[in-house]
Amino acid sequence: MASSFAEKKTLLFRRLKYMLRRPKPPMLAAPFNGPVVVVGSAPVSHIPVDFDRTFRVITINGSQAVTRKWGIAVPDITFMQYRQLDGLNTNALEVRRVLRGERTGMLYVLLWRKGMKSLNEHLKAFDFSYDRVQIVNRYERIALVEKVCGLQVFELDAMSKCSNGVIAVLFALLNGATDVIISGINPNSTGHVYNQENLSRLHVQMDSEMLLALVRQGYPVYTADPEVAQSVGLPLWKGKATATNLTASTGAAEHMR
């Protein structure tokens, strides 16, 4: 009963705060005008068919360990969860290890509450740099999900919110991506490509449901990983020509007007 009351209180507080703040989702100064690949850190990932310089690349936390092997020195955008900067758990320590000395274009740090000065101090501690940086708070995340999907997800617990990878997919769609291809994002897998700890994933059900909902609504969302196509049910990315024909037939852009 106490837990239920606490959850209801938190939900009411977040609803009210969201209504009063009227936050805007994160937006790029210049929108995408081509395909975007969102790269996660699952143990298995594949470079998308027809991948070339017209693709924009979004990495999640430590997934530059993947894109580095693709020959990408600096991703266009990185989404980083705040715990990766100051956490002492195994995954946070590993993320900082693989990102030491790396750089990104646009850095979005999710849910950081200690201010920009502290943020830069933590990034400097493992020599990670950026061209531009923006902190994205909880309510801007909620606004992003609502803008793209029409759902208000108030993130009461890990099971009821999207992973950073899915948040990046929504961000890419909202910012004009013609196609969004995920690689190394598998809700059903465990472990990370940059360590052997076989750590479990949160958000499993929510991620699967959200990705499939996007596809059902006609959004151009694909996976480059055959095993994800089979286990989750996402369409497999087979190249630009096939995707262009499919997107034209669905008219997915109408959903965000």
XYZ file of N, CA and C in Angstrom:
771
model
N 0.829 -1.207 0.000
C 0.000 0.000 0.000
C 0.865 1.260 0.000
N 1.913 1.260 0.856
C 2.797 2.426 0.938
C 3.474 2.695 -0.395
N 3.918 1.593 -1.047
C 4.574 1.734 -2.340
C 3.611 2.298 -3.370
N 2.381 1.790 -3.367
C 1.380 2.265 -4.309
C 1.078 3.744 -4.088
N 0.967 4.152 -2.834
C 0.707 5.562 -2.519
C 1.869 6.438 -2.979
N 3.097 5.965 -2.741
C 4.280 6.729 -3.147
C 4.331 6.893 -4.662
N 3.998 5.825 -5.397
C 4.003 5.896 -6.854
C 2.951 6.876 -7.357
N 1.764 6.833 -6.750
C 0.699 7.752 -7.161
C 1.089 9.198 -6.877
N 1.739 9.404 -5.754
C 2.194 10.748 -5.398
C 3.242 11.248 -6.392
N 4.184 10.365 -6.742
C 5.212 10.732 -7.717
C 4.597 11.027 -9.075
N 3.649 10.187 -9.483
C 2.985 10.389 -10.771
C 2.258 11.728 -10.805
N 1.525 12.034 -9.739
C 0.795 13.300 -9.674
C 1.757 14.483 -9.739
N 2.852 14.386 -8.999
C 3.846 15.458 -8.985
C 4.440 15.669 -10.373
N 4.782 14.581 -11.053
C 5.404 14.710 -12.375
C 4.410 15.211 -13.416
N 3.176 14.770 -13.333
C 2.142 15.279 -14.250
C 1.993 16.794 -14.103
N 1.904 17.231 -12.853
C 1.720 18.654 -12.591
C 2.929 19.456 -13.056
N 4.112 18.969 -12.741
C 5.338 19.671 -13.134
C 5.473 19.724 -14.655
N 5.115 18.627 -15.313
C 5.172 18.576 -16.775
C 4.197 19.581 -17.384
N 3.000 19.650 -16.819
C 1.985 20.567 -17.326
C 2.413 22.023 -17.143
N 3.000 22.333 -16.000
C 3.401 23.708 -15.715
C 4.635 24.134 -16.507
N 5.574 23.219 -16.676
C 6.817 23.555 -17.381
C 6.630 23.651 -18.892
N 5.745 22.829 -19.424
C 5.525 22.747 -20.874
C 6.866 22.633 -21.615
N 7.652 21.622 -21.298
C 9.005 21.500 -21.865
C 8.980 21.170 -23.357
N 10.049 21.523 -24.014
C 10.227 21.206 -25.428
C 11.227 20.062 -25.563
N 11.008 19.150 -26.502
C 11.987 18.076 -26.712
C 13.268 18.635 -27.315
N 14.383 17.946 -27.142
C 15.651 18.424 -27.721
C 15.594 18.439 -29.244
N 16.049 19.535 -29.824
C 16.028 19.704 -31.276
C 17.394 20.172 -31.770
N 17.770 19.687 -32.934
C 19.007 20.122 -33.569
C 18.817 21.481 -34.228
N 19.885 22.255 -34.312
C 19.829 23.533 -35.017
C 19.553 23.312 -36.498
N 20.141 22.268 -37.062
C 19.907 21.892 -38.458
C 19.421 20.446 -38.480
N 18.226 20.182 -39.010
C 17.682 18.814 -38.968
C 18.460 17.852 -39.850
N 18.262 16.575 -39.593
C 18.822 15.541 -40.457
C 18.176 15.637 -41.838
N 18.878 15.178 -42.846
C 18.290 15.121 -44.188
C 18.621 13.809 -44.882
N 18.829 12.771 -44.081
C 19.156 11.463 -44.626
C 18.998 10.403 -43.562
N 19.532 9.208 -43.803
C 19.407 8.120 -42.830
C 20.280 8.343 -41.600
N 19.817 7.818 -40.483
C 20.538 7.914 -39.216
C 20.677 6.519 -38.636
N 21.869 6.162 -38.205
C 22.076 4.882 -37.532
C 22.330 5.156 -36.056
N 21.559 4.470 -35.215
C 21.695 4.578 -33.764
C 22.402 3.320 -33.279
N 23.569 3.493 -32.686
C 24.433 2.358 -32.358
C 24.480 2.143 -30.848
N 24.104 0.938 -30.432
C 24.180 0.560 -29.030
C 25.356 -0.357 -28.763
N 25.390 -0.888 -27.546
C 26.548 -1.663 -27.096
C 26.253 -3.137 -26.882
N 25.189 -3.656 -27.486
C 24.923 -5.087 -27.380
C 26.099 -5.864 -27.971
N 26.316 -7.096 -27.517
C 27.486 -7.856 -27.975
C 27.556 -8.063 -29.484
N 26.403 -8.083 -30.152
C 26.375 -8.317 -31.598
C 25.797 -7.091 -32.296
N 26.503 -6.589 -33.291
C 26.013 -5.471 -34.093
C 26.560 -5.610 -35.503
N 25.901 -4.943 -36.441
C 26.313 -5.014 -37.841
C 26.301 -3.615 -38.440
N 27.269 -3.333 -39.280
C 27.260 -2.079 -40.009
C 26.141 -2.149 -41.049
N 25.302 -1.129 -41.173
C 24.154 -1.202 -42.081
C 24.557 -1.363 -43.543
N 23.739 -2.069 -44.284
C 23.928 -2.195 -45.731
C 23.895 -0.793 -46.351
N 24.776 -0.546 -47.302
C 24.883 0.740 -48.006
C 25.390 1.876 -47.116
N 25.965 1.546 -45.975
C 26.454 2.597 -45.079
C 27.524 3.427 -45.776
N 27.344 4.755 -45.750
C 28.321 5.663 -46.354
C 28.268 7.006 -45.626
N 28.875 8.018 -46.227
C 28.990 9.312 -45.554
C 27.667 10.057 -45.451
N 26.641 9.602 -46.157
C 25.339 10.265 -46.045
C 24.621 9.894 -44.752
N 25.067 8.833 -44.082
C 24.477 8.437 -42.803
C 25.009 9.338 -41.690
N 24.127 9.727 -40.778
C 24.552 10.356 -39.537
C 24.576 9.279 -38.462
N 25.488 9.415 -37.520
C 25.713 8.361 -36.528
C 25.469 8.894 -35.120
N 24.614 8.182 -34.382
C 24.357 8.485 -32.974
C 24.855 7.312 -32.144
N 25.729 7.581 -31.195
C 26.198 6.533 -30.286
C 25.539 6.694 -28.922
N 25.460 5.578 -28.206
C 24.842 5.553 -26.885
C 25.896 5.129 -25.862
N 26.132 5.964 -24.873
C 27.097 5.661 -23.810
C 28.433 5.206 -24.397
N 28.818 3.953 -24.185
C 30.133 3.493 -24.618
C 30.190 2.859 -25.989
N 29.168 3.069 -26.829
C 29.146 2.350 -28.109
C 30.118 2.907 -29.143
N 30.892 3.935 -28.811
C 31.979 4.319 -29.703
C 33.009 3.198 -29.829
N 32.966 2.242 -28.914
C 33.801 1.049 -29.062
C 33.423 0.288 -30.325
N 32.156 0.411 -30.744
C 31.674 -0.236 -31.969
C 31.999 0.621 -33.184
N 31.606 1.897 -33.141
C 31.764 2.745 -34.321
C 33.233 3.003 -34.654
N 34.091 2.929 -33.651
C 35.529 3.063 -33.913
C 35.996 1.967 -34.871
N 35.451 0.763 -34.695
C 35.819 -0.352 -35.574
C 35.239 -0.177 -36.975
N 34.210 0.647 -37.102
C 33.642 0.947 -38.416
C 34.440 2.026 -39.146
N 35.447 2.571 -38.488
C 36.243 3.631 -39.095
C 35.735 5.026 -38.811
N 34.834 5.161 -37.831
C 34.267 6.463 -37.483
C 35.023 7.010 -36.278
N 35.817 8.027 -36.498
C 36.617 8.587 -35.408
C 35.759 9.394 -34.443
N 34.808 10.142 -34.999
C 33.969 11.026 -34.180
C 32.516 10.885 -34.621
N 31.635 10.343 -33.787
C 30.219 10.264 -34.151
C 29.597 11.658 -34.191
N 28.493 11.775 -34.901
C 27.815 13.067 -34.982
C 27.216 13.468 -33.640
N 26.635 12.486 -32.953
C 25.907 12.751 -31.709
C 26.153 11.602 -30.745
N 26.229 11.914 -29.473
C 26.293 10.891 -28.427
C 25.242 11.195 -27.365
N 24.482 10.172 -26.989
C 23.586 10.251 -25.842
C 24.260 9.528 -24.679
N 24.422 10.221 -23.569
C 25.098 9.630 -22.424
C 24.238 9.772 -21.171
N 24.034 8.668 -20.494
C 23.257 8.671 -19.260
C 24.118 9.180 -18.116
N 23.536 9.971 -17.240
C 24.328 10.682 -16.230
C 25.158 9.763 -15.344
N 24.669 8.565 -15.063
C 25.413 7.668 -14.166
C 26.744 7.214 -14.766
N 26.849 7.283 -16.091
C 28.107 6.879 -16.709
C 29.239 7.841 -16.359
N 28.893 9.039 -15.924
C 29.910 10.048 -15.632
C 30.469 9.957 -14.220
N 29.628 9.548 -13.275
C 30.104 9.533 -11.892
C 29.815 8.233 -11.154
N 29.204 7.260 -11.842
C 28.874 6.000 -11.193
C 30.102 5.151 -10.906
N 29.976 4.296 -9.895
C 31.066 3.394 -9.527
C 30.724 1.941 -9.804
N 29.578 1.704 -10.453
C 29.243 0.329 -10.817
C 30.083 -0.110 -12.013
N 30.066 -1.409 -12.283
C 30.930 -1.975 -13.331
C 30.694 -1.333 -14.682
N 29.428 -1.158 -15.057
C 29.151 -0.633 -16.386
C 29.644 0.804 -16.539
N 29.424 1.637 -15.527
C 29.880 3.027 -15.605
C 31.402 3.101 -15.717
N 32.091 2.299 -14.947
C 33.556 2.280 -15.011
C 34.039 1.834 -16.385
N 33.353 0.851 -16.965
C 33.734 0.360 -18.287
C 33.449 1.393 -19.369
N 32.331 2.098 -19.249
C 32.010 3.143 -20.224
C 33.090 4.217 -20.218
N 33.476 4.665 -19.057
C 34.525 5.690 -18.986
C 35.852 5.165 -19.521
N 36.113 3.890 -19.308
C 37.360 3.303 -19.816
C 37.392 3.343 -21.340
N 36.309 2.899 -21.988
C 36.330 2.819 -23.452
C 36.210 4.194 -24.103
N 35.696 5.184 -23.365
C 35.556 6.526 -23.933
C 36.742 7.434 -23.623
N 37.692 6.941 -22.868
C 38.843 7.781 -22.504
C 39.569 8.269 -23.767
N 39.716 9.580 -23.857
C 40.418 10.173 -24.987
C 39.587 10.325 -26.245
N 38.302 9.985 -26.193
C 37.442 10.064 -27.370
C 36.752 11.428 -27.441
N 36.076 11.654 -28.572
C 35.379 12.920 -28.799
C 34.095 12.657 -29.574
N 33.118 13.529 -29.408
C 31.885 13.443 -30.182
C 31.536 14.828 -30.710
N 30.559 14.877 -31.611
C 30.094 16.157 -32.122
C 29.173 16.836 -31.116
N 27.907 16.407 -31.111
C 26.915 16.927 -30.163
C 26.733 15.918 -29.039
N 26.899 16.358 -27.805
C 26.743 15.480 -26.649
C 25.476 15.860 -25.890
N 24.567 14.892 -25.773
C 23.385 15.057 -24.930
C 23.583 14.219 -23.673
N 23.593 14.874 -22.530
C 23.736 14.174 -21.255
C 22.366 14.133 -20.592
N 21.884 12.929 -20.334
C 20.528 12.741 -19.850
C 20.470 12.745 -18.329
N 19.609 13.616 -17.795
C 19.245 13.650 -16.373
C 20.373 14.112 -15.450
N 21.363 14.818 -15.981
C 22.437 15.355 -15.139
C 21.908 16.539 -14.328
N 22.138 16.541 -13.021
C 21.551 17.560 -12.150
C 22.586 18.423 -11.424
N 23.851 18.281 -11.757
C 24.896 18.960 -10.985
C 25.464 20.193 -11.680
N 24.836 20.612 -12.768
C 25.284 21.826 -13.427
C 26.386 21.596 -14.444
N 26.595 22.606 -15.293
C 27.529 22.469 -16.402
C 28.984 22.405 -15.948
N 29.333 23.162 -14.918
C 30.717 23.141 -14.448
C 31.107 21.744 -13.978
N 30.255 21.131 -13.169
C 30.534 19.778 -12.683
C 30.551 18.776 -13.827
N 29.655 18.963 -14.790
C 29.621 18.074 -15.952
C 30.958 18.102 -16.684
N 31.457 19.278 -16.951
C 32.730 19.392 -17.670
C 33.893 18.832 -16.866
N 33.846 18.978 -15.557
C 34.896 18.405 -14.716
C 34.894 16.881 -14.805
N 33.709 16.283 -14.795
C 33.617 14.823 -14.886
C 34.064 14.326 -16.260
N 33.707 15.051 -17.316
C 34.137 14.659 -18.658
C 35.653 14.787 -18.803
N 36.198 15.849 -18.248
C 37.645 16.067 -18.324
C 38.410 14.974 -17.590
N 37.786 14.415 -16.548
C 38.460 13.389 -15.744
C 38.805 12.157 -16.562
N 38.013 11.856 -17.614
C 38.382 10.736 -18.482
C 38.637 11.205 -19.915
N 38.951 12.509 -20.047
C 39.449 13.071 -21.305
C 38.473 12.844 -22.456
N 37.186 13.089 -22.184
C 36.171 12.988 -23.239
C 35.753 14.401 -23.627
N 35.774 14.693 -24.923
C 35.487 16.051 -25.378
C 34.343 16.066 -26.386
N 33.863 17.259 -26.689
C 32.707 17.423 -27.561
C 32.822 18.760 -28.277
N 32.027 18.916 -29.349
C 31.913 20.219 -30.008
C 30.851 21.077 -29.327
N 29.717 20.442 -28.983
C 28.622 21.128 -28.293
C 28.029 20.162 -27.280
N 27.407 20.710 -26.234
C 26.836 19.852 -25.201
C 25.506 20.433 -24.737
N 24.586 19.556 -24.372
C 23.297 19.975 -23.822
C 22.843 18.950 -22.795
N 22.367 19.427 -21.659
C 21.771 18.555 -20.650
C 20.290 18.399 -20.967
N 19.811 17.166 -20.974
C 18.396 16.874 -21.240
C 17.771 16.362 -19.953
N 16.780 17.087 -19.435
C 16.173 16.663 -18.180
C 15.023 15.682 -18.415
N 14.472 15.185 -17.340
C 13.422 14.170 -17.422
C 12.219 14.663 -18.223
N 11.845 15.904 -18.024
C 10.627 16.401 -18.643
C 10.809 16.658 -20.135
N 12.017 16.959 -20.549
C 12.308 17.056 -21.982
C 12.265 15.675 -22.629
N 12.694 14.651 -21.909
C 12.551 13.268 -22.399
C 11.083 12.904 -22.552
N 10.281 13.232 -21.542
C 8.848 12.941 -21.603
C 8.223 13.652 -22.800
N 8.618 14.907 -23.026
C 8.096 15.670 -24.160
C 8.477 15.029 -25.489
N 9.678 14.483 -25.567
C 10.128 13.815 -26.789
C 9.272 12.595 -27.091
N 9.043 11.765 -26.087
C 8.214 10.574 -26.285
C 6.806 10.975 -26.699
N 6.254 11.982 -26.044
C 4.887 12.401 -26.373
C 4.803 12.977 -27.784
N 5.788 13.769 -28.175
C 5.764 14.399 -29.491
C 5.770 13.374 -30.611
N 6.555 12.329 -30.456
C 6.679 11.331 -31.518
C 5.589 10.272 -31.430
N 5.310 9.794 -30.224
C 4.416 8.643 -30.057
C 3.021 9.001 -29.560
N 2.863 10.214 -29.033
C 1.574 10.582 -28.472
C 1.317 10.003 -27.097
N 2.367 9.506 -26.438
C 2.230 8.886 -25.122
C 2.958 9.711 -24.071
N 2.334 9.852 -22.914
C 3.004 10.479 -21.781
C 3.554 9.383 -20.880
N 4.862 9.215 -20.896
C 5.533 8.182 -20.106
C 6.299 8.894 -18.998
N 5.823 8.767 -17.762
C 6.371 9.565 -16.670
C 7.513 8.885 -15.915
N 8.005 7.771 -16.423
C 9.260 7.160 -15.956
C 9.256 6.898 -14.452
N 8.248 6.183 -13.985
C 8.157 5.896 -12.554
C 9.163 4.853 -12.102
N 9.560 3.949 -13.008
C 10.557 2.937 -12.678
C 11.239 2.492 -13.963
N 12.233 1.634 -13.827
C 13.019 1.205 -14.990
C 12.177 0.467 -16.015
N 11.156 -0.239 -15.553
C 10.336 -1.033 -16.460
C 9.380 -0.185 -17.285
N 9.106 1.035 -16.830
C 8.104 1.858 -17.505
C 8.723 2.996 -18.311
N 10.034 2.956 -18.523
C 10.643 3.992 -19.343
C 11.516 3.379 -20.427
N 11.784 4.180 -21.444
C 12.582 3.717 -22.578
C 14.070 3.814 -22.253
N 14.843 2.965 -22.893
C 16.296 3.059 -22.778
C 16.792 4.287 -23.534
N 18.032 4.641 -23.306
C 18.625 5.767 -24.018
C 18.704 5.510 -25.518
N 18.852 4.237 -25.900
C 18.877 3.913 -27.319
C 17.564 4.226 -28.004
N 16.455 3.883 -27.370
C 15.142 4.174 -27.955
C 14.870 5.674 -27.915
N 15.307 6.349 -26.857
C 15.194 7.809 -26.821
C 15.919 8.420 -28.021
N 17.080 7.883 -28.366
C 17.831 8.384 -29.521
C 17.087 8.119 -30.827
N 16.396 6.986 -30.923
C 15.579 6.692 -32.105
C 14.483 7.741 -32.252
N 13.782 8.036 -31.164
C 12.722 9.047 -31.192
C 13.289 10.416 -31.565
N 14.444 10.738 -31.010
C 15.112 11.999 -31.321
C 15.418 12.094 -32.816
N 15.941 11.022 -33.389
C 16.279 11.026 -34.813
C 15.038 11.225 -35.671
N 13.953 10.545 -35.329
C 12.705 10.694 -36.077
C 12.187 12.124 -36.002
N 12.177 12.685 -34.807
C 11.667 14.043 -34.628
C 12.514 15.063 -35.369
N 13.799 14.783 -35.497
C 14.716 15.727 -36.129
C 14.948 15.451 -37.606
N 14.023 14.735 -38.236
C 14.002 14.667 -39.687
C 14.696 13.509 -40.357
N 15.114 12.487 -39.619
C 15.770 11.336 -40.255
C 14.837 10.693 -41.278
N 15.357 10.420 -42.455
C 14.540 9.749 -43.470
C 14.345 8.278 -43.140
N 15.337 7.684 -42.505
C 15.277 6.303 -42.014
C 16.111 6.244 -40.742
N 15.690 5.407 -39.807
C 16.463 5.195 -38.583
C 16.785 3.714 -38.483
N 18.067 3.398 -38.460
C 18.518 2.008 -38.399
C 19.230 1.801 -37.072
N 18.770 0.839 -36.293
C 19.462 0.535 -35.042
C 20.441 -0.616 -35.267
N 21.556 -0.539 -34.585
C 22.563 -1.599 -34.635
C 23.144 -1.752 -33.240
N 23.251 -2.986 -32.769
C 23.750 -3.184 -31.419
C 22.749 -2.791 -30.352
N 21.483 -2.737 -30.715
C 20.401 -2.482 -29.760
C 19.456 -3.669 -29.826
N 19.541 -4.513 -28.818
C 18.744 -5.738 -28.774
C 18.113 -5.862 -27.393
N 16.815 -5.563 -27.276
C 16.172 -5.621 -25.959
C 16.284 -6.977 -25.279
N 16.479 -8.032 -26.060
C 16.488 -9.384 -25.498
C 17.875 -9.900 -25.143
N 18.904 -9.094 -25.355
C 20.260 -9.585 -25.107
C 20.759 -9.148 -23.739
N 21.837 -9.775 -23.300
C 22.546 -9.340 -22.099
C 23.989 -9.038 -22.483
N 24.670 -8.316 -21.624
C 26.077 -8.038 -21.867
C 26.308 -6.827 -22.749
N 27.574 -6.426 -22.823
C 27.997 -5.282 -23.616
C 29.238 -5.660 -24.415
N 29.393 -5.032 -25.568
C 30.475 -5.385 -26.470
C 31.841 -5.073 -25.867
N 31.907 -4.118 -24.921
C 33.200 -3.668 -24.408
C 33.623 -4.342 -23.112
N 32.864 -5.334 -22.622
C 33.338 -6.083 -21.452
C 32.744 -7.481 -21.443
N 33.193 -8.305 -20.513
C 32.756 -9.698 -20.418
C 31.889 -9.936 -19.180
N 31.290 -8.884 -18.643
C 30.535 -8.997 -17.394
C 29.139 -9.583 -17.592
N 28.647 -9.593 -18.829
C 27.321 -10.140 -19.147
C 26.228 -9.503 -18.287
N 26.283 -8.185 -18.155
C 25.322 -7.464 -17.328
C 23.950 -7.446 -17.989
N 22.913 -7.574 -17.176
C 21.545 -7.612 -17.705
C 21.103 -6.223 -18.137
N 20.054 -6.171 -18.975
C 19.508 -4.911 -19.456
C 18.182 -4.607 -18.776
N 17.950 -3.321 -18.554
C 16.661 -2.855 -18.083
C 15.811 -2.458 -19.293
N 14.591 -2.089 -19.069
C 13.706 -1.538 -20.107
C 13.377 -2.539 -21.211
N 13.542 -3.830 -20.983
C 13.406 -4.824 -22.051
C 12.037 -4.753 -22.709
N 10.985 -4.874 -21.933
C 9.642 -4.909 -22.502
C 9.257 -3.571 -23.115
N 9.559 -2.486 -22.423
C 9.193 -1.162 -22.919
C 9.882 -0.861 -24.240
N 11.155 -1.204 -24.356
C 11.881 -0.965 -25.602
C 11.259 -1.733 -26.760
N 10.978 -3.008 -26.555
C 10.384 -3.826 -27.611
C 9.037 -3.266 -28.035
N 8.209 -2.935 -27.054
C 6.875 -2.414 -27.356
C 6.954 -1.080 -28.087
N 7.858 -0.217 -27.671
C 7.971 1.094 -28.295
C 8.465 0.989 -29.735
N 9.476 0.170 -29.974
C 10.005 0.012 -31.328
C 8.958 -0.568 -32.268
N 8.236 -1.573 -31.804
C 7.198 -2.179 -32.639
C 6.046 -1.214 -32.870
N 5.717 -0.404 -31.876
C 4.656 0.594 -32.038
C 5.037 1.613 -33.111
N 6.299 2.010 -33.139
C 6.759 2.946 -34.160
C 6.602 2.354 -35.554
N 6.964 1.089 -35.701
C 6.838 0.424 -36.997
C 5.371 0.330 -37.404
N 4.502 -0.032 -36.471
C 3.067 -0.142 -36.779
C 2.484 1.201 -37.214
N 3.014 2.277 -36.659
C 2.525 3.609 -37.016
C 3.119 4.122 -38.325
N 3.984 3.343 -38.922
C 4.527 3.711 -40.219
C 5.843 4.450 -40.193
N 6.470 4.542 -39.043
C 7.764 5.213 -38.981
C 8.854 4.338 -39.612
N 9.829 4.954 -40.288
C 10.885 4.199 -40.980
C 11.981 3.735 -40.025
N 11.649 2.771 -39.187
C 12.585 2.244 -38.189
C 12.972 0.821 -38.568
N 14.272 0.547 -38.603
C 14.798 -0.749 -39.022
C 15.879 -1.209 -38.048
N 16.265 -2.456 -38.201
C 17.448 -2.952 -37.507
C 18.442 -3.486 -38.530
N 19.724 -3.296 -38.250
C 20.773 -3.868 -39.094
C 21.153 -5.268 -38.644
N 20.571 -5.733 -37.539
C 20.949 -7.006 -36.924
C 19.892 -8.075 -37.190
N 20.207 -9.094 -37.990
C 19.209 -10.117 -38.328
C 18.568 -10.775 -37.118
N 19.353 -11.010 -36.051
C 18.788 -11.670 -34.875
C 17.739 -10.805 -34.188
N 17.890 -9.481 -34.251
C 16.890 -8.574 -33.673
C 15.635 -8.555 -34.542
N 15.830 -8.573 -35.843
C 14.676 -8.643 -36.743
C 13.842 -9.882 -36.447
N 14.518 -10.988 -36.188
C 13.813 -12.245 -35.936
C 13.179 -12.280 -34.552
N 13.904 -11.847 -33.527
C 13.400 -12.000 -32.156
C 12.430 -10.900 -31.742
N 12.647 -9.687 -32.228
C 11.792 -8.563 -31.834
C 10.690 -8.307 -32.852
N 10.999 -8.550 -34.137
C 10.002 -8.335 -35.178
C 10.175 -7.047 -35.953
N 11.331 -6.388 -35.811
C 11.594 -5.180 -36.585
C 11.978 -5.538 -38.015
N 11.649 -4.681 -38.982
C 12.094 -4.940 -40.351
C 13.613 -4.844 -40.454
N 14.198 -5.739 -41.220
C 15.649 -5.751 -41.411
C 16.033 -4.741 -42.484
N 17.004 -3.909 -42.183
C 17.506 -2.928 -43.146
C 18.240 -3.653 -44.262
N 17.782 -3.420 -45.513
C 18.383 -4.089 -46.665
C 18.975 -3.111 -47.667
N 19.068 -1.850 -47.282
C 19.671 -0.866 -48.174
C 18.741 0.291 -48.476
N 19.307 1.339 -49.056
C 18.573 2.584 -49.254
C 17.397 2.458 -50.218
N 17.568 1.714 -51.296
C 16.515 1.651 -52.306
C 15.240 1.037 -51.748
N 15.373 -0.080 -51.063
C 14.205 -0.741 -50.475
C 13.543 0.159 -49.445
N 14.352 0.808 -48.616
C 13.813 1.668 -47.565
C 13.071 2.855 -48.151
N 13.608 3.459 -49.217
C 12.965 4.614 -49.838
C 11.588 4.255 -50.362
N 11.475 3.107 -50.991
C 10.185 2.672 -51.514
C 9.184 2.429 -50.398
N 9.648 1.803 -49.307
C 8.757 1.504 -48.195
C 8.294 2.780 -47.512
N 9.211 3.723 -47.301
C 8.859 4.968 -46.630
C 7.869 5.770 -47.458
N 8.063 5.800 -48.763
C 7.156 6.542 -49.626
C 5.744 5.984 -49.567
N 5.631 4.673 -49.425
C 4.315 4.041 -49.410
C 3.589 4.212 -48.089
N 4.318 4.447 -46.995
C 3.668 4.550 -45.687
C 3.339 5.978 -45.296
N 4.077 6.959 -45.816
C 3.835 8.343 -45.439
C 4.036 8.594 -43.962
N 5.111 8.071 -43.422
C 5.325 8.122 -41.974
C 5.449 9.535 -41.436
N 5.896 10.475 -42.249
C 6.103 11.834 -41.745
C 4.815 12.488 -41.276
N 3.666 12.003 -41.760
C 2.400 12.596 -41.352
C 2.178 12.492 -39.855
N 2.786 11.520 -39.200
C 2.527 11.279 -37.780
C 3.013 12.416 -36.897
N 3.985 13.196 -37.341
C 4.546 14.227 -36.470
C 4.129 15.628 -36.886
N 3.169 15.745 -37.780
C 2.724 17.070 -38.191
C 1.671 17.584 -37.231
